[in-house]
mmCIF file of C-alpha atoms in Angstrom:
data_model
loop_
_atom_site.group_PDB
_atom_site.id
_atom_site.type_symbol
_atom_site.label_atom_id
_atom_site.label_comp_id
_atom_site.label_asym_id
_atom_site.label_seq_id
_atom_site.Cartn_x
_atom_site.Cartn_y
_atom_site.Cartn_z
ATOM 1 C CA UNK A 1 34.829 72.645 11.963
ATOM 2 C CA UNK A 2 34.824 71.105 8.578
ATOM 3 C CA UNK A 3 37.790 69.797 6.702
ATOM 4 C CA UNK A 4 39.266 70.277 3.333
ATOM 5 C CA UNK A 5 41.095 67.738 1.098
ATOM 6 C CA UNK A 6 43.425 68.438 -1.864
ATOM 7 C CA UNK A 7 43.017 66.239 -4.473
ATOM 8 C CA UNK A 8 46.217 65.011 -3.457
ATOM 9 C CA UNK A 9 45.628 64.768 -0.190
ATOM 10 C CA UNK A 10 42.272 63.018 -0.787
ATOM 11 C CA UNK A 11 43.962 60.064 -3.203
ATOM 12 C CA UNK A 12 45.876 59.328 0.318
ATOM 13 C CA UNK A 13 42.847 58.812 1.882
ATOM 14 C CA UNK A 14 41.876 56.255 -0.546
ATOM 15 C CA UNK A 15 45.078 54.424 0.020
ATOM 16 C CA UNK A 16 44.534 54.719 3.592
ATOM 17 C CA UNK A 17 46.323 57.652 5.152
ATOM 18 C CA UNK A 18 44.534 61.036 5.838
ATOM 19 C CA UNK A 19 46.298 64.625 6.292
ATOM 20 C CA UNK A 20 44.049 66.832 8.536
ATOM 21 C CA UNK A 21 43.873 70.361 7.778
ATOM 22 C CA UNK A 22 41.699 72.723 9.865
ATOM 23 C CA UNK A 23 39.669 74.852 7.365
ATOM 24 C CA UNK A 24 37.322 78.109 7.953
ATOM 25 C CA UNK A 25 35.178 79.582 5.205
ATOM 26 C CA UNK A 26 35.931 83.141 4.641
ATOM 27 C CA UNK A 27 34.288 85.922 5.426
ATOM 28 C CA UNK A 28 34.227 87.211 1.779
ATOM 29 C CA UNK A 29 32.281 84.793 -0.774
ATOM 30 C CA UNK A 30 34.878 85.341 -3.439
ATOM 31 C CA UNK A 31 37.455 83.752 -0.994
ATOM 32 C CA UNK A 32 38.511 80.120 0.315
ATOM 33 C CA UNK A 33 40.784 80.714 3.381
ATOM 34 C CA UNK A 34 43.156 77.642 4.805
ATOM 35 C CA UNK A 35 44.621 78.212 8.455
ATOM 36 C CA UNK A 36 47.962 76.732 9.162
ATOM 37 C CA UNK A 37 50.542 77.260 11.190
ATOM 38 C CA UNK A 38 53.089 76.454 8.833
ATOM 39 C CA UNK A 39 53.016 77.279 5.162
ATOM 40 C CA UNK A 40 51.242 74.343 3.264
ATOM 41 C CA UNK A 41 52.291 74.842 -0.407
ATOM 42 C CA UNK A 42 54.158 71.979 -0.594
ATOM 43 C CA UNK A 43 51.365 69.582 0.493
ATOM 44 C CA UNK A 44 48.644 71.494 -2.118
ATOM 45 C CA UNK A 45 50.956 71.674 -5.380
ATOM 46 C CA UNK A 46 51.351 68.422 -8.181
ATOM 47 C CA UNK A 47 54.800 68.175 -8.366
ATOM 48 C CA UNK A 48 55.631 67.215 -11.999
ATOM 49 C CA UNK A 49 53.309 69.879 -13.818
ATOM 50 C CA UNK A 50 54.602 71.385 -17.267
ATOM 51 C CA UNK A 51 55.714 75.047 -17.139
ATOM 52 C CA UNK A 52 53.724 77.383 -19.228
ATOM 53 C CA UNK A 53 54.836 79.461 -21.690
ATOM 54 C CA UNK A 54 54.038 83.446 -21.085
ATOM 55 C CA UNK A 55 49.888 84.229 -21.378
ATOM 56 C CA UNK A 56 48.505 85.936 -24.486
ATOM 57 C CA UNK A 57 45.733 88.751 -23.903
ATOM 58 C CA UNK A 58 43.243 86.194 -25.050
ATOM 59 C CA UNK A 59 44.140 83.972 -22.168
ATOM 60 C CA UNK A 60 44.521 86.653 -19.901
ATOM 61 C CA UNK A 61 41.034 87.499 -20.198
ATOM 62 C CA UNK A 62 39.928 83.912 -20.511
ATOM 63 C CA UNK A 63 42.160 83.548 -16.986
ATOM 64 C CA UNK A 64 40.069 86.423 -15.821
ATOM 65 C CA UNK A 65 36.367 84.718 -16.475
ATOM 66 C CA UNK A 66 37.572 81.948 -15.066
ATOM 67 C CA UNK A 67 38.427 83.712 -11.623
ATOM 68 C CA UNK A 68 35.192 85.002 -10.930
ATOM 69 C CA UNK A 69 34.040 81.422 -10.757
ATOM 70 C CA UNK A 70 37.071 79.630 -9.397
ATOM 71 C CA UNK A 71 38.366 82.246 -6.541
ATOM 72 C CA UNK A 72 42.213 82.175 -4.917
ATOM 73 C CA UNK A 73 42.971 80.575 -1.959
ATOM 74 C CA UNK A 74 43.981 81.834 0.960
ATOM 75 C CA UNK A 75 46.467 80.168 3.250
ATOM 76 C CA UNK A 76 47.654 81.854 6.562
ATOM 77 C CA UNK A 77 50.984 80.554 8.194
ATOM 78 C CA UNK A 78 53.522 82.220 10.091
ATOM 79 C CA UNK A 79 57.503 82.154 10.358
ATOM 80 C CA UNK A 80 59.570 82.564 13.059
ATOM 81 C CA UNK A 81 61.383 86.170 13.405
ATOM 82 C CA UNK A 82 63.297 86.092 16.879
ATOM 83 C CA UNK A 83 62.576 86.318 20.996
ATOM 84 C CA UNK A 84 59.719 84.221 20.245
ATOM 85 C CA UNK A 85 58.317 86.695 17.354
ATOM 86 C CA UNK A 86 56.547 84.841 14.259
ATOM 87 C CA UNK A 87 56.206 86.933 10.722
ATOM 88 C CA UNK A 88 52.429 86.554 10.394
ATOM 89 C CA UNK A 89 52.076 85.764 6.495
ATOM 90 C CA UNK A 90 49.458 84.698 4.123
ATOM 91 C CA UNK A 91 49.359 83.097 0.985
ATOM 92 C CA UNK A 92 46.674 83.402 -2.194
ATOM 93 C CA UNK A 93 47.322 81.065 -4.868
ATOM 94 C CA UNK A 94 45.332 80.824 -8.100
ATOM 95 C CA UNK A 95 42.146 78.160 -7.706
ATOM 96 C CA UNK A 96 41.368 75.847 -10.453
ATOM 97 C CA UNK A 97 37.761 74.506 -11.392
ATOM 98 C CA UNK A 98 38.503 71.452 -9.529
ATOM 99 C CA UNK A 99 39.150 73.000 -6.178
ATOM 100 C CA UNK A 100 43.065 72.151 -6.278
ATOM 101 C CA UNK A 101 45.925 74.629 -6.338
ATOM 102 C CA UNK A 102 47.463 73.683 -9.553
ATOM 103 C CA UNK A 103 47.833 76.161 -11.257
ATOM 104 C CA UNK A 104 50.273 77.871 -9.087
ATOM 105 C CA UNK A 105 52.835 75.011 -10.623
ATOM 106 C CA UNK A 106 52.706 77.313 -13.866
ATOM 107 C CA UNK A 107 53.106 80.644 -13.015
ATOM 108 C CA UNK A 108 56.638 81.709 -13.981
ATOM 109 C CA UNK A 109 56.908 84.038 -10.641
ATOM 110 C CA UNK A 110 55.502 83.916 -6.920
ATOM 111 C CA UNK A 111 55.718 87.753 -5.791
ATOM 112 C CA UNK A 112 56.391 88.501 -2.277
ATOM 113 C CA UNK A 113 54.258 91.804 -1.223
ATOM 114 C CA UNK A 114 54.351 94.102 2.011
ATOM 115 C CA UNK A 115 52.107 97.283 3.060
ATOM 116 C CA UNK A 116 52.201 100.225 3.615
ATOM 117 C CA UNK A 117 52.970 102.384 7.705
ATOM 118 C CA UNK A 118 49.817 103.231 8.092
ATOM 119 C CA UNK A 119 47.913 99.525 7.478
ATOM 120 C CA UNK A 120 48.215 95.534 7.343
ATOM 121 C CA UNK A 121 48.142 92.723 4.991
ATOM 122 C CA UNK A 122 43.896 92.765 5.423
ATOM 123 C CA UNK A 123 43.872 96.968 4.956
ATOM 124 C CA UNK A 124 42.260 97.151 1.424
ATOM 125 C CA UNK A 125 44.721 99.090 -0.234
ATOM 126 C CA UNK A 126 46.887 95.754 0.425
ATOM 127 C CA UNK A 127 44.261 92.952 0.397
ATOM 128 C CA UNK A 128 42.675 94.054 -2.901
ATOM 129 C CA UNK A 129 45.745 94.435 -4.776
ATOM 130 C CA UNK A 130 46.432 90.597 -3.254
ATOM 131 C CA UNK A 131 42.904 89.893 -4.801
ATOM 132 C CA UNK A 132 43.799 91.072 -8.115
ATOM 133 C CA UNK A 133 47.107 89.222 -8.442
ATOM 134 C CA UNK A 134 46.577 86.005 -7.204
ATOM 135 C CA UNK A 135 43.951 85.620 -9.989
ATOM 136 C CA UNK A 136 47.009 84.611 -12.077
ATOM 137 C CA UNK A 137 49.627 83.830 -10.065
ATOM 138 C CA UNK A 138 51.074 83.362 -6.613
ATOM 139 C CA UNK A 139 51.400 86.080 -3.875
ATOM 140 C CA UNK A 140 52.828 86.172 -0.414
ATOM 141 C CA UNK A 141 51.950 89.015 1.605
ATOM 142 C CA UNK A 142 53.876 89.486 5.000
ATOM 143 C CA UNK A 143 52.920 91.800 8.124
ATOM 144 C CA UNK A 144 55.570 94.200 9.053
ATOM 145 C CA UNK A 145 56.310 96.770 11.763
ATOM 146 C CA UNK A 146 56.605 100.674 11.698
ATOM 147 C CA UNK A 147 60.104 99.691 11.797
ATOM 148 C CA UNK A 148 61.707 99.855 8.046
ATOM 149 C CA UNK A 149 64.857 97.950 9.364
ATOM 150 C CA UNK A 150 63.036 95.151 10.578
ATOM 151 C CA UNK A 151 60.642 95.419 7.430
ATOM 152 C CA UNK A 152 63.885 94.651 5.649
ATOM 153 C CA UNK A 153 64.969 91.762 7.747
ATOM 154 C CA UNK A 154 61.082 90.188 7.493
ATOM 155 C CA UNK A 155 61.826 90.149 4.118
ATOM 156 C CA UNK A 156 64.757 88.649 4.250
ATOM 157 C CA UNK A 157 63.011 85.282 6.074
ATOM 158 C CA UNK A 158 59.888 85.424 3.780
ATOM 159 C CA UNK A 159 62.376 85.447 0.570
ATOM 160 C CA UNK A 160 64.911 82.358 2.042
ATOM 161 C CA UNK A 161 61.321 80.162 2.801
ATOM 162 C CA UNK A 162 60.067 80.906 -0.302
ATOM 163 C CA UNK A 163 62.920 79.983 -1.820
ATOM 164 C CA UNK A 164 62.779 76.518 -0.198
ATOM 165 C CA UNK A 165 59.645 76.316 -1.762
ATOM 166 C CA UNK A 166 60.140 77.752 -5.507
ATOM 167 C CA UNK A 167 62.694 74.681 -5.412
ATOM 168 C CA UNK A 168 60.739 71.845 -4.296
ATOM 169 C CA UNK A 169 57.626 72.610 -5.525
ATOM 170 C CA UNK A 170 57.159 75.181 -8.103
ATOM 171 C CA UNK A 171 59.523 76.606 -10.742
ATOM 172 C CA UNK A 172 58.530 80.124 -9.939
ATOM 173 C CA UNK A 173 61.212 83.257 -9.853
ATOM 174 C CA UNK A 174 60.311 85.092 -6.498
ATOM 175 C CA UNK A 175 59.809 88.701 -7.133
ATOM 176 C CA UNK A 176 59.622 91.478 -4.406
ATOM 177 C CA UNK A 177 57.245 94.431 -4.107
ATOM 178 C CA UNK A 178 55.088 96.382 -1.556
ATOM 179 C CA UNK A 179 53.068 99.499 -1.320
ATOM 180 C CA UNK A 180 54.329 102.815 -0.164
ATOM 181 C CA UNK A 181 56.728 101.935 3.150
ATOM 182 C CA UNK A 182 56.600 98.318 1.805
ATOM 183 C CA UNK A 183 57.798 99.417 -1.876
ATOM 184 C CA UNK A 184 60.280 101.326 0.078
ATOM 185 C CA UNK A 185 61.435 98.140 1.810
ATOM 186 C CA UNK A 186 61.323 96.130 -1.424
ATOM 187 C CA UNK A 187 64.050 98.406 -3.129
ATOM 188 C CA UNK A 188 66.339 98.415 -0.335
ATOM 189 C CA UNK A 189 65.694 94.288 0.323
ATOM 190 C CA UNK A 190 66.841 94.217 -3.251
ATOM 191 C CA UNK A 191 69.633 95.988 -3.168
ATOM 192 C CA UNK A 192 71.363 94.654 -0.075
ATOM 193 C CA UNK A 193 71.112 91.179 -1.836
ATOM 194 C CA UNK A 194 72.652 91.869 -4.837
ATOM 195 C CA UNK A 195 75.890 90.031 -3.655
ATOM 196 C CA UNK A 196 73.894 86.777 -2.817
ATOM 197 C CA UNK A 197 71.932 86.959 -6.299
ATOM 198 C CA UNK A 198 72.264 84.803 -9.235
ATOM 199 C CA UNK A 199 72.413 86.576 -12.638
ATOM 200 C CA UNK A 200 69.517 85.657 -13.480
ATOM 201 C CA UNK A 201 67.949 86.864 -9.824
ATOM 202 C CA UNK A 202 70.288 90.166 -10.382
ATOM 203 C CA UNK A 203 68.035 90.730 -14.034
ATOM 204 C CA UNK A 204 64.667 90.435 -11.944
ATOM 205 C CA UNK A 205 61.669 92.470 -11.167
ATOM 206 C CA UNK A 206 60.366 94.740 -8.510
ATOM 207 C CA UNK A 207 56.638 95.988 -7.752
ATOM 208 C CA UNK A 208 56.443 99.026 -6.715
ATOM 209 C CA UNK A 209 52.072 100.690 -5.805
ATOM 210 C CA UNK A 210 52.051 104.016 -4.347
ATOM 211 C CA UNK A 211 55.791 104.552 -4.107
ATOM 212 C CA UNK A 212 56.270 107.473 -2.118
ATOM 213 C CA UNK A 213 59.079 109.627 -3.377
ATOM 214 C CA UNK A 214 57.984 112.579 -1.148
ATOM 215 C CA UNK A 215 57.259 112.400 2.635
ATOM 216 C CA UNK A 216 54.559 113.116 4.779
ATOM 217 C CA UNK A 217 50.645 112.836 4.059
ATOM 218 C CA UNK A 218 50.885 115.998 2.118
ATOM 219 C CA UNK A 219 53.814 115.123 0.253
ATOM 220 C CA UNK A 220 55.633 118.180 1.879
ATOM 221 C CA UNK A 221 59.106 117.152 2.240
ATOM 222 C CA UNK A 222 61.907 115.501 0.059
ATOM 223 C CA UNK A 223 64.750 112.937 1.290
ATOM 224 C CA UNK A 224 66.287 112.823 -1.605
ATOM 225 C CA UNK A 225 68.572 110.056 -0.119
ATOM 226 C CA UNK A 226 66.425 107.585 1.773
ATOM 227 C CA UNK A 227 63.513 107.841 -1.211
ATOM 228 C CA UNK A 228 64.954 108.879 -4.875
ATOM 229 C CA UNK A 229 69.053 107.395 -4.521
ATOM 230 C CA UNK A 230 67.799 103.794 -3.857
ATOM 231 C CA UNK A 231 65.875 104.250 -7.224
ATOM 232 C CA UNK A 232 68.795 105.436 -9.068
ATOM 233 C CA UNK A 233 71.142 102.399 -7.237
ATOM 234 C CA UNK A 234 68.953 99.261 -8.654
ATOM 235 C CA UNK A 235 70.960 97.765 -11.764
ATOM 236 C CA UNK A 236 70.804 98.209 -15.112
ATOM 237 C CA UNK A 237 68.746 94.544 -15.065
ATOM 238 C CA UNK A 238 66.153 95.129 -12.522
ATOM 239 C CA UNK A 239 62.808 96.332 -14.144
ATOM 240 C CA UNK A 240 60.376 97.898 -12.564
ATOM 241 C CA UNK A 241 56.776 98.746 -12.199
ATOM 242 C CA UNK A 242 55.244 101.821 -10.662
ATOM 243 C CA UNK A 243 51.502 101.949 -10.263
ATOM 244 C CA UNK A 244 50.542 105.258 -8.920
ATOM 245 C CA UNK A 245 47.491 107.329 -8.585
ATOM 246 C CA UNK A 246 47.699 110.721 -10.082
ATOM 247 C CA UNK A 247 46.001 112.467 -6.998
ATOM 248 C CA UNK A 248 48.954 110.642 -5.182
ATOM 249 C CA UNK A 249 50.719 113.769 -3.298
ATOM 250 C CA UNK A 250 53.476 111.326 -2.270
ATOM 251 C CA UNK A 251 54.142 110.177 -6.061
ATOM 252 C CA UNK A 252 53.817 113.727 -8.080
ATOM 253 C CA UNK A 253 53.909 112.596 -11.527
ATOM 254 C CA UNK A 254 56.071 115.323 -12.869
ATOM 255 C CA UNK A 255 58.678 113.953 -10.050
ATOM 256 C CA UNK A 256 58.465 110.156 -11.185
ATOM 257 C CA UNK A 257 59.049 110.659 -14.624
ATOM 258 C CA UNK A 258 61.850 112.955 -14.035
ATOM 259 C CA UNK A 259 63.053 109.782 -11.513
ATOM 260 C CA UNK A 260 62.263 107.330 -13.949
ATOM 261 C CA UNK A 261 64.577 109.061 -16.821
ATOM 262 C CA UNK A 262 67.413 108.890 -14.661
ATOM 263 C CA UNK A 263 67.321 105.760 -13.185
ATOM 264 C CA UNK A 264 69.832 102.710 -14.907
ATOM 265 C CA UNK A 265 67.203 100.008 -14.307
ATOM 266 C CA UNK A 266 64.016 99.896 -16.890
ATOM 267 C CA UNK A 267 60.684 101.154 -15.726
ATOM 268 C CA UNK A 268 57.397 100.982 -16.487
ATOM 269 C CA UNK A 269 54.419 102.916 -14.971
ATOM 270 C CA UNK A 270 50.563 102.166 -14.710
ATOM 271 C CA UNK A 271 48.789 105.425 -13.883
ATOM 272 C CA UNK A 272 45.765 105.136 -11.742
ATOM 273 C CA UNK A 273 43.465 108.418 -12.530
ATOM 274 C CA UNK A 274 41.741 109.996 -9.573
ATOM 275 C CA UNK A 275 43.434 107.355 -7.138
ATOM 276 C CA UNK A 276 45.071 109.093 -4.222
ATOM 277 C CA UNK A 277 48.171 107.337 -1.919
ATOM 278 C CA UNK A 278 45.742 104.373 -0.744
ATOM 279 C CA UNK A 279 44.560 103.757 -4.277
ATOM 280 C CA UNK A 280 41.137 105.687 -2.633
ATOM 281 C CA UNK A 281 39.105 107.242 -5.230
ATOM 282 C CA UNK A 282 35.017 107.865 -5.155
ATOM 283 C CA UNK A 283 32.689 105.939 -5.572
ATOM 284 C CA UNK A 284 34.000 103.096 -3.133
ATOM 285 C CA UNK A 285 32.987 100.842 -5.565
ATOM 286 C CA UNK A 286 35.634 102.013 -7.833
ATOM 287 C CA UNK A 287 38.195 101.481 -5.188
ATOM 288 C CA UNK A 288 37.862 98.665 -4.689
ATOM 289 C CA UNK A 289 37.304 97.098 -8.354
ATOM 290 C CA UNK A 290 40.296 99.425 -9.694
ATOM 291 C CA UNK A 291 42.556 97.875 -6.554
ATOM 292 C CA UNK A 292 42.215 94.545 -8.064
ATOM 293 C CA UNK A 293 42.705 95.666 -11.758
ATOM 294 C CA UNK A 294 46.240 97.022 -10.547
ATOM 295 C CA UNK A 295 46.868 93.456 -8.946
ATOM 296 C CA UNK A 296 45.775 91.874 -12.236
ATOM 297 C CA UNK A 297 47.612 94.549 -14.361
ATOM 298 C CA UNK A 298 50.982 93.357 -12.061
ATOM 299 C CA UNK A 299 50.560 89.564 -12.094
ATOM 300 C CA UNK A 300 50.205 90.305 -16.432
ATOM 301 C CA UNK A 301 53.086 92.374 -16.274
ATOM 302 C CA UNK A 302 55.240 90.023 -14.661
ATOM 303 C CA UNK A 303 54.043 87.005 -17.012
ATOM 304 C CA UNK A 304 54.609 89.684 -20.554
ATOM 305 C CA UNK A 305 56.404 93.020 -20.965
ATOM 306 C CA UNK A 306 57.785 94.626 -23.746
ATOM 307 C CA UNK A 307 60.561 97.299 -23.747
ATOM 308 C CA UNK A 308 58.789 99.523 -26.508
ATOM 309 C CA UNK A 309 56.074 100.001 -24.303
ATOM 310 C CA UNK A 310 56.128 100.972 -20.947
ATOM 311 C CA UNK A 311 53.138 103.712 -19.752
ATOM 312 C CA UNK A 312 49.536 102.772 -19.432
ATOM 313 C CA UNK A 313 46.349 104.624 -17.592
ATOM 314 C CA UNK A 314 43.497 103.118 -15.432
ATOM 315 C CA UNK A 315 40.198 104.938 -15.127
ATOM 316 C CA UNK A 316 36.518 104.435 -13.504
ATOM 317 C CA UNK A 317 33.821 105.146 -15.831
ATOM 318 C CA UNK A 318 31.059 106.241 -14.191
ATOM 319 C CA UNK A 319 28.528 105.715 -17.056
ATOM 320 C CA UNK A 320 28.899 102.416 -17.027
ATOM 321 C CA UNK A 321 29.929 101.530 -13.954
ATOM 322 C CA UNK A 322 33.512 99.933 -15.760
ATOM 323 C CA UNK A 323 37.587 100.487 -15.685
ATOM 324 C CA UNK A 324 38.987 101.765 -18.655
ATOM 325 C CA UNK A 325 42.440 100.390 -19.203
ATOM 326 C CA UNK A 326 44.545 101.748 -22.320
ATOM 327 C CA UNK A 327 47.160 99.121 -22.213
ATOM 328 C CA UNK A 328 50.452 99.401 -22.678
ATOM 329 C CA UNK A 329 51.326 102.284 -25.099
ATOM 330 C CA UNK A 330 54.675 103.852 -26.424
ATOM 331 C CA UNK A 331 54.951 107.262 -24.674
ATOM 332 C CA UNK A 332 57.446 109.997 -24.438
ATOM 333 C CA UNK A 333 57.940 110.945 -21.113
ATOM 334 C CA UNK A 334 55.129 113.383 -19.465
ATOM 335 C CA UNK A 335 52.642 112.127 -22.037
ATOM 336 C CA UNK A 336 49.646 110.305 -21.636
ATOM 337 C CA UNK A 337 49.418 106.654 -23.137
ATOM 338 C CA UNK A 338 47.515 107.208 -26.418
ATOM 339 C CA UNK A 339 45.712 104.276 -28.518
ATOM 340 C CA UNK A 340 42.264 103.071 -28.093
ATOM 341 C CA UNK A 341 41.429 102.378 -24.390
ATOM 342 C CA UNK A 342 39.855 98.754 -23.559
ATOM 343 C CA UNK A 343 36.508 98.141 -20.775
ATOM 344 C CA UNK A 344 37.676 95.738 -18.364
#
């Protein structure tokens, strides 16, 4: 088994100490995976870099060329739950040219992410969207149970050892999100720590991918209470991000922009078209690539957002083999973003 140094790690060695870390390569060639049993940001971060100011679009894209040839890293840990359960966890952080983690010291936010009921943290509708997002900046994805009260409490210990982290090693804001059950989870995490939060924590974000304000596959039944109320409870600070397919039966569109004009905290909405509740859509291919795009579409969100406009649209087209991304566009609610779409 081979071993991997940091560049920090590997000016230790020429001073004469050595830190082992046991390293696999990935089954994916567009990955670099770290095993550890306990989370190793500290010992793979600078600690004095600058933060940067907030990305342009020509950066973002610039960011984006420079991911296909410098891939995230993935670093899989676990933390301790209770009765000798561990919160298996995994962490991709942005790669730069020269192998090192760096760049993680200047993203502005680390999001912590959680799936959906019916998959895990390596299900694609999860691992993609990981994929996509850690392009640009940090994400910590966590494995949960069928069990939405102890979702809550995992995320409770992912967001206090993050935390730990953000304040000895980055200057990151931690974010929460999650996909269908886990965006559930998310909304309710955030609410019950409203009392604990800073003001500035209290004016944060959420990400929110297949939110499903109906139950059942089909979409069949409402609980207006356990699904739409939390919505309408999150402050007047929180923003928000939907991303939603339109052929999501959980996530009728009519339904979400009737939710999203009565909610007090801000929303914005990327709309997936032809994406179902997994973010499936044919080809596969499209999957996939337009799984990542939402990913990408969040981590640019998070670094840039502007209050005028809040509704953009995602689409595969099939002539060229390309997604289609509008941007964000001013909208009236129901309406499709208008404005000259962009190839991705």
């Amino acid at each position: 088994m081979s071993k991997t140094l940091t560049p920090t790690e590997q000016n230790r060695t020429d001073q004469g100490s050595m830190t082992k870390r046991k390293t696999r390569s990935s089954t994916k060639a567009d990955q670099k995976t770290v095993e550890n049993e306990n989370d190793p940001i500290a010992a793979t971060q600078e600690q004095d870099s600058p933060m940067k100011a907030p990305i342009t679009q020509t950066q973002a894209e610039e960011q984006h060329q420079q991911h296909k040839q410098d891939p995230p890293t993935i670093h899989h840990f676990t933390l301790p739950f209770k009765d000798d359960k561990e919160i298996t966890c995994e962490r991709r952080v942005p790669t730069t040219s020269d192998g090192s983690n760096n760049r993680t010291n200047h993203a502005p936010h680390t999001l912590i992410f959680t799936h959906g009921a019916g998959g895990g943290i390596t299900a694609p509708s999860t691992s993609d969207f990981a994929t996509g997002f850690s392009s640009f900046a940090p994400i910590v994805c966590y494995q949960g149970t069928m069990n939405l009260t102890n979702r809550i409490k995992y995320f409770h210990i992912v967001i206090e050892n993050e935390k730990k982290h953000t304040q000895t090693t980055t200057t990151s804001e931690v974010v929460l999100g999650g996909r269908s059950m886990g965006a559930r989870a998310a909304v309710l995490t955030a609410l019950e720590r409203r009392e604990k939060m800073s003001e500035k924590e209290k004016n944060g974000a959420l990400v929110l991918v297949s939110y499903p304000l109906m139950a059942g596959t089909k979409g069949e039944k409402r609980e207006e209470e356990r699904r739409e109320k939390i919505l309408k409870d999150l402050d007047e600070g929180m923003d928000v991000l939907f991303i939603v397919g339109d052929a999501d039966a959980q996530c009728p569109m009519e339904m979400l922009e009737e939710m999203r004009g009565v909610m007090r905290a801000r929303s914005w909405v990327c709309v997936v078209e032809g994406a179902d509740h997994g973010m499936g859509m044919k080809p596969n291919k499209a999957a996939e690539d337009m799984r990542r795009k939402t990913g990408e579409v969040a981590a640019r969100w998070l670094e840039e957002r502007h209050d005028e406009a809040r509704d953009s649209t995602m689409s595969w087209d099939g002539e060229s083999g390309e997604i289609v991304y509008s941007g964000w566009q001013r909208t009236c609610s129901g309406e499709q973003p208008k404005g000259k779409k962009q190839k991705l």
